[in-house]
mmCIF file of C-alpha atoms in Angstrom:
data_model
loop_
_atom_site.group_PDB
_atom_site.id
_atom_site.type_symbol
_atom_site.label_atom_id
_atom_site.label_comp_id
_atom_site.label_asym_id
_atom_site.label_seq_id
_atom_site.Cartn_x
_atom_site.Cartn_y
_atom_site.Cartn_z
ATOM 1 C CA MET A 265 -12.728 -12.837 5.188
ATOM 2 C CA LYS A 266 -13.663 -14.298 1.767
ATOM 3 C CA LYS A 267 -11.484 -13.195 -1.300
ATOM 4 C CA GLU A 268 -12.922 -10.155 -3.235
ATOM 5 C CA TRP A 269 -12.342 -10.193 -6.934
ATOM 6 C CA MET A 270 -11.452 -7.113 -8.888
ATOM 7 C CA PRO A 271 -14.736 -5.887 -10.466
ATOM 8 C CA ILE A 272 -15.245 -5.453 -14.318
ATOM 9 C CA ALA A 273 -14.333 -1.974 -15.450
ATOM 10 C CA GLY A 274 -17.442 0.271 -15.739
ATOM 11 C CA THR A 275 -19.640 -1.557 -13.078
ATOM 12 C CA LYS A 276 -20.751 0.088 -9.921
ATOM 13 C CA LYS A 277 -18.366 -2.131 -7.976
ATOM 14 C CA ASP A 278 -15.551 -0.732 -10.172
ATOM 15 C CA THR A 279 -16.705 2.881 -9.483
ATOM 16 C CA LEU A 280 -16.777 2.341 -5.913
ATOM 17 C CA MET A 281 -13.266 0.928 -6.024
ATOM 18 C CA GLN A 282 -11.976 3.796 -8.027
ATOM 19 C CA VAL A 283 -13.658 6.497 -5.838
ATOM 20 C CA SER A 284 -12.341 4.504 -2.615
ATOM 21 C CA LEU A 285 -8.871 4.544 -3.957
ATOM 22 C CA GLY A 286 -8.858 8.167 -4.176
ATOM 23 C CA GLU A 287 -10.486 8.825 -0.757
ATOM 24 C CA PHE A 288 -8.338 6.280 1.215
ATOM 25 C CA SER A 289 -5.235 7.455 -0.632
ATOM 26 C CA ILE A 290 -6.055 11.029 0.519
ATOM 27 C CA LYS A 291 -7.880 10.639 3.924
ATOM 28 C CA GLY A 292 -6.699 7.084 5.179
ATOM 29 C CA PHE A 293 -9.033 4.534 6.633
ATOM 30 C CA GLU A 294 -10.119 6.520 9.587
ATOM 31 C CA GLY A 295 -10.763 9.698 7.592
ATOM 32 C CA VAL A 296 -13.141 8.052 5.123
ATOM 33 C CA ASN A 297 -16.962 8.485 5.711
ATOM 34 C CA ILE A 298 -19.008 5.968 3.875
ATOM 35 C CA THR A 299 -21.908 8.355 3.351
ATOM 36 C CA GLU A 300 -19.478 10.807 1.677
ATOM 37 C CA LEU A 301 -17.774 8.053 -0.324
ATOM 38 C CA ALA A 302 -21.248 6.729 -1.517
ATOM 39 C CA THR A 303 -22.166 10.432 -2.657
ATOM 40 C CA LYS A 304 -18.934 10.987 -4.420
ATOM 41 C CA ALA A 305 -19.596 7.565 -6.273
ATOM 42 C CA ASP A 306 -23.178 8.816 -7.057
ATOM 43 C CA MET A 307 -24.560 5.737 -5.141
ATOM 44 C CA THR A 308 -26.273 5.134 -1.878
ATOM 45 C CA THR A 309 -24.580 3.704 1.232
ATOM 46 C CA GLY A 310 -26.774 0.769 0.704
ATOM 47 C CA ALA A 311 -24.971 0.008 -2.624
ATOM 48 C CA VAL A 312 -21.605 0.215 -0.798
ATOM 49 C CA TYR A 313 -22.666 -2.241 1.816
ATOM 50 C CA HIS A 314 -24.237 -4.500 -0.793
ATOM 51 C CA HIS A 315 -20.954 -4.685 -2.806
ATOM 52 C CA PHE A 316 -18.475 -4.831 0.061
ATOM 53 C CA GLY A 317 -20.404 -5.521 3.341
ATOM 54 C CA SER A 318 -18.291 -3.021 5.397
ATOM 55 C CA LYS A 319 -15.818 -0.224 5.125
ATOM 56 C CA LEU A 320 -13.121 -2.439 6.310
ATOM 57 C CA THR A 321 -13.740 -4.930 3.660
ATOM 58 C CA LEU A 322 -13.777 -2.270 0.983
ATOM 59 C CA TYR A 323 -10.526 -0.812 2.470
ATOM 60 C CA THR A 324 -9.034 -4.263 2.502
ATOM 61 C CA VAL A 325 -9.918 -5.089 -1.229
ATOM 62 C CA VAL A 326 -8.481 -1.572 -2.457
ATOM 63 C CA ARG A 327 -5.366 -1.961 -0.301
ATOM 64 C CA ARG A 328 -4.720 -5.575 -1.438
ATOM 65 C CA GLU A 329 -4.984 -4.587 -5.089
ATOM 66 C CA MET A 330 -2.559 -1.564 -4.596
ATOM 67 C CA GLU A 331 -0.059 -3.723 -2.462
ATOM 68 C CA GLN A 332 -0.093 -6.326 -5.452
ATOM 69 C CA ARG A 333 0.868 -3.612 -7.896
ATOM 70 C CA ILE A 334 3.525 -2.434 -5.572
ATOM 71 C CA ILE A 335 4.906 -5.983 -4.849
ATOM 72 C CA ASP A 336 4.983 -6.722 -8.775
ATOM 73 C CA ARG A 337 7.180 -3.621 -9.213
ATOM 74 C CA MET A 338 9.338 -4.612 -6.079
ATOM 75 C CA GLU A 339 9.898 -8.095 -7.617
ATOM 76 C CA GLY A 340 11.082 -6.771 -10.751
ATOM 77 C CA ALA A 341 13.373 -4.157 -9.097
ATOM 78 C CA ALA A 342 14.695 -6.829 -6.517
ATOM 79 C CA ALA A 343 15.389 -9.273 -9.288
ATOM 80 C CA LEU A 344 18.223 -7.121 -10.633
ATOM 81 C CA PHE A 345 20.343 -7.735 -7.456
ATOM 82 C CA THR A 346 21.822 -11.018 -5.933
ATOM 83 C CA LYS A 347 22.845 -9.236 -2.490
ATOM 84 C CA THR A 348 19.887 -9.146 -0.104
ATOM 85 C CA GLU A 349 20.668 -5.492 0.883
ATOM 86 C CA GLU A 350 20.716 -4.261 -2.569
ATOM 87 C CA ALA A 351 17.516 -6.168 -3.605
ATOM 88 C CA MET A 352 15.555 -4.888 -0.508
ATOM 89 C CA LYS A 353 16.776 -1.271 -1.093
ATOM 90 C CA SER A 354 15.934 -1.552 -4.728
ATOM 91 C CA ALA A 355 12.497 -2.951 -3.957
ATOM 92 C CA LEU A 356 11.644 -0.384 -1.245
ATOM 93 C CA LEU A 357 12.794 2.553 -3.556
ATOM 94 C CA SER A 358 10.689 1.107 -6.389
ATOM 95 C CA GLY A 359 7.609 0.901 -3.927
ATOM 96 C CA LEU A 360 8.065 4.428 -2.802
ATOM 97 C CA VAL A 361 8.408 5.933 -6.310
ATOM 98 C CA PHE A 362 5.267 4.016 -7.447
ATOM 99 C CA SER A 363 3.295 4.925 -4.406
ATOM 100 C CA ALA A 364 4.106 8.578 -4.889
ATOM 101 C CA LYS A 365 3.297 8.622 -8.537
ATOM 102 C CA GLN A 366 -0.013 7.070 -7.943
ATOM 103 C CA ASN A 367 -0.652 9.582 -5.070
ATOM 104 C CA MET A 368 -1.232 6.708 -2.709
ATOM 105 C CA CYS A 369 1.445 7.451 0.035
ATOM 106 C CA LYS A 370 -1.177 7.719 2.810
ATOM 107 C CA LEU A 371 -2.859 4.480 1.838
ATOM 108 C CA MET A 372 0.429 2.638 1.620
ATOM 109 C CA GLY A 373 1.979 4.467 4.771
ATOM 110 C CA GLU A 374 -0.870 3.508 7.121
ATOM 111 C CA GLU A 375 -0.378 0.712 9.424
ATOM 112 C CA GLN A 376 -2.179 -2.567 8.561
ATOM 113 C CA PRO A 377 -5.668 -2.609 10.439
ATOM 114 C CA LEU A 378 -5.771 -5.188 13.273
ATOM 115 C CA GLY A 379 -5.741 -8.701 11.976
ATOM 116 C CA MET A 380 -4.587 -7.836 8.384
ATOM 117 C CA GLU A 381 -1.498 -9.534 7.039
ATOM 118 C CA ASP A 382 1.187 -7.459 5.490
ATOM 119 C CA PRO A 383 2.073 -8.685 2.008
ATOM 120 C CA ILE A 384 4.904 -6.204 1.613
ATOM 121 C CA LYS A 385 6.668 -7.148 4.896
ATOM 122 C CA ASP A 386 6.097 -10.730 3.920
ATOM 123 C CA PHE A 387 7.673 -10.122 0.463
ATOM 124 C CA LEU A 388 10.687 -8.486 2.085
ATOM 125 C CA ALA A 389 10.967 -11.254 4.448
ATOM 126 C CA GLU A 390 11.191 -13.738 1.375
ATOM 127 C CA LEU A 391 14.026 -11.566 0.132
ATOM 128 C CA ASN A 392 15.772 -11.902 3.506
ATOM 129 C CA ILE A 393 15.534 -15.721 3.687
ATOM 130 C CA GLN A 394 19.167 -16.094 4.630
ATOM 131 C CA GLY A 395 19.429 -13.080 6.824
ATOM 132 C CA GLU A 396 20.105 -13.603 10.506
ATOM 133 C CA LEU A 397 18.216 -10.573 11.567
ATOM 134 C CA PRO A 398 14.625 -9.868 10.557
ATOM 135 C CA ILE A 399 15.467 -6.432 8.781
ATOM 136 C CA GLU A 400 12.031 -6.484 6.973
ATOM 137 C CA ILE A 401 10.325 -5.476 10.337
ATOM 138 C CA VAL A 402 12.486 -2.410 10.469
ATOM 139 C CA SER A 403 12.576 -1.547 6.840
ATOM 140 C CA VAL A 404 8.861 -1.759 6.191
ATOM 141 C CA SER A 405 8.150 0.366 9.243
ATOM 142 C CA VAL A 406 10.683 2.964 7.898
ATOM 143 C CA TRP A 407 9.244 2.622 4.308
ATOM 144 C CA ARG A 408 5.736 3.314 5.731
ATOM 145 C CA SER A 409 6.899 6.129 8.007
ATOM 146 C CA ILE A 410 8.489 7.871 4.937
ATOM 147 C CA LEU A 411 5.280 7.484 2.848
ATOM 148 C CA MET A 412 3.237 8.964 5.593
ATOM 149 C CA GLN A 413 5.647 11.842 5.837
ATOM 150 C CA ILE A 414 5.326 12.354 2.050
ATOM 151 C CA SER A 415 1.605 12.266 2.202
ATOM 152 C CA GLU A 416 1.660 14.953 4.917
ATOM 153 C CA GLY A 417 4.094 17.226 3.143
ATOM 154 C CA GLN A 418 6.830 16.787 5.667
ATOM 155 C CA LEU A 419 9.218 15.077 3.075
ATOM 156 C CA THR A 420 9.686 15.199 -0.625
ATOM 157 C CA VAL A 421 9.898 12.126 -2.640
ATOM 158 C CA ASP A 422 13.520 12.719 -3.067
ATOM 159 C CA GLN A 423 14.091 13.148 0.671
ATOM 160 C CA GLY A 424 12.353 9.892 1.134
ATOM 161 C CA LYS A 425 14.608 8.132 -1.405
ATOM 162 C CA GLN A 426 17.661 9.609 0.338
ATOM 163 C CA LEU A 427 16.460 8.229 3.700
ATOM 164 C CA LEU A 428 15.997 4.823 2.132
ATOM 165 C CA GLU A 429 19.420 5.026 0.628
ATOM 166 C CA TRP A 430 20.951 5.944 4.119
ATOM 167 C CA LEU A 431 19.108 3.110 5.896
ATOM 168 C CA PHE A 432 21.069 0.721 3.698
ATOM 169 C CA ARG A 433 24.483 2.106 4.067
#
């Protein structure tokens, strides 16, 4: 898939991105209907396909942008610690809090669609470079599960933070 660049603010592509972020954050990939999305963006479905080609491409662009914002925060949080466990815990807590504040727990909690790389797991793997066990596999799965439970009202953000704290004890 070719690299999609973030659109200029105020353009139709930007409007689609903003509406899509809201829709994917609430409904997840499977729950979003392109016709409904286009209507909410005050556009035609043709405009959606013109700008992004497919629902998956649109989702991928939105998700990648949000993942990068989360990783930027995770990097800052992790940089405060020298021990791998503390850095990972801090990064995951930072990502959880940011996801909750931005109301995108469902978007970030969903598993990656087939064939998509997982930049958050990759970031955690970089933190764990000297680790003997690939803890990033388990920790990113737990992190996504907590985000999904928050999005479904099964956990509060504080409970999610407590679970992450417990994971690293």
